[in-house]
Amino acid sequence: MNSGTGKERGPVARVLMGILIFQLGLGGLLVLGDMQGLRLPQFGPNAPRLTEPVRPGDQRRTFRPDRDRPVVQPARDPGQLPKRLVLSATGDGTYRLEGAIGDGDAERLISLIDAADPAPETLILQSPGGSVADALALGRHIRAAGIATQMLAGEYCYSACPYVLAAGVTRDIDPDAYIGVHQHYFGEKTFLPAAFAVEDIQRGQGEVMTYLDQMGIAPLLMQHALSTPPDEIYVLLPEELKRYGFIQTSE
C-alpha cells in the first residue's frame, strides 16, 4: 500500500480541546499530590499480549515487544533488536533502520545517512520506539532528503517509531505490518510518569502535533496515544492508517 505526502487537513479543534482537558486534569492531580504528599495510583497493564490478533475495538496490547512477537511472523527474523538504531544496506538504495531510538541517535543517524553510498532512497523500519525528540529530528531530515519509508509484513514500528515512518516522502506499508502508539515521556526518560511537569507535556504534545501536520498525518492520531498508557500499545488497523494519512490512495 503506497502513500504520498498529505493533503490539507480539516480543523483539529476537538483533539486540541481533548488534550487541553487531559493536561488540566493531570495538572490538578499533580498539584493535589504535591500539596498533600499523595502519589497517583499505579496499575499494571490489563491488555492481551502482542501475540493475540488485533481486531476493531480490541487494539490495545501489553507493550513488551522484546518478549512478544506479533501474530504474523516476519520473513526475516532479526532476533533481538539493538538498543540503538542501526543502518544497514540491503542493495539498490534500500537500507534497513532497526533498533530502539536512543538519545542522540538523530545526530548519529543523520551523519550515517548523509555519508551512505549509494544514497538511501528507501528506509525499511523496525523499532520498538524510544526518544521522541530524536524521532522527530531524524524524521525531519528524512523528509528533507526525499527518502521513502517502508514497513514489511510481520515487522513492527511502535511508540516514537511511527513519527519516523511518517517522514517518508512515500510510505509503503504492508497490511500485515504493525504500527502502534501510546503515551510518551518528553524528557530524559522514554515514558510519561505521573509527576512530570504539565508545561513540558504541553510543549511536547504541541511539537508532535505540529510535526504530524507537517508530514501530512492527521494530528487526531494523538487521541489514541493519549488514551493508551505507556505499558500498553494501541495497534493501528489498516483503515486507521489510511484515515490518518499514513496510507493514501490516488484520486
CSV table of C-alpha atoms in Angstrom, one decimal, residues 1 21 26 53 92 153:
chain,number,residue,atom,x,y,z
A,1,MET,CA,0.0,0.0,0.0
A,21,ILE,CA,-8.7,18.8,29.3
A,26,LEU,CA,-3.4,15.8,35.1
A,53,PRO,CA,-4.7,-11.0,16.9
A,92,ASP,CA,19.8,-0.6,-4.7
A,153,ALA,CA,4.8,-8.0,6.9
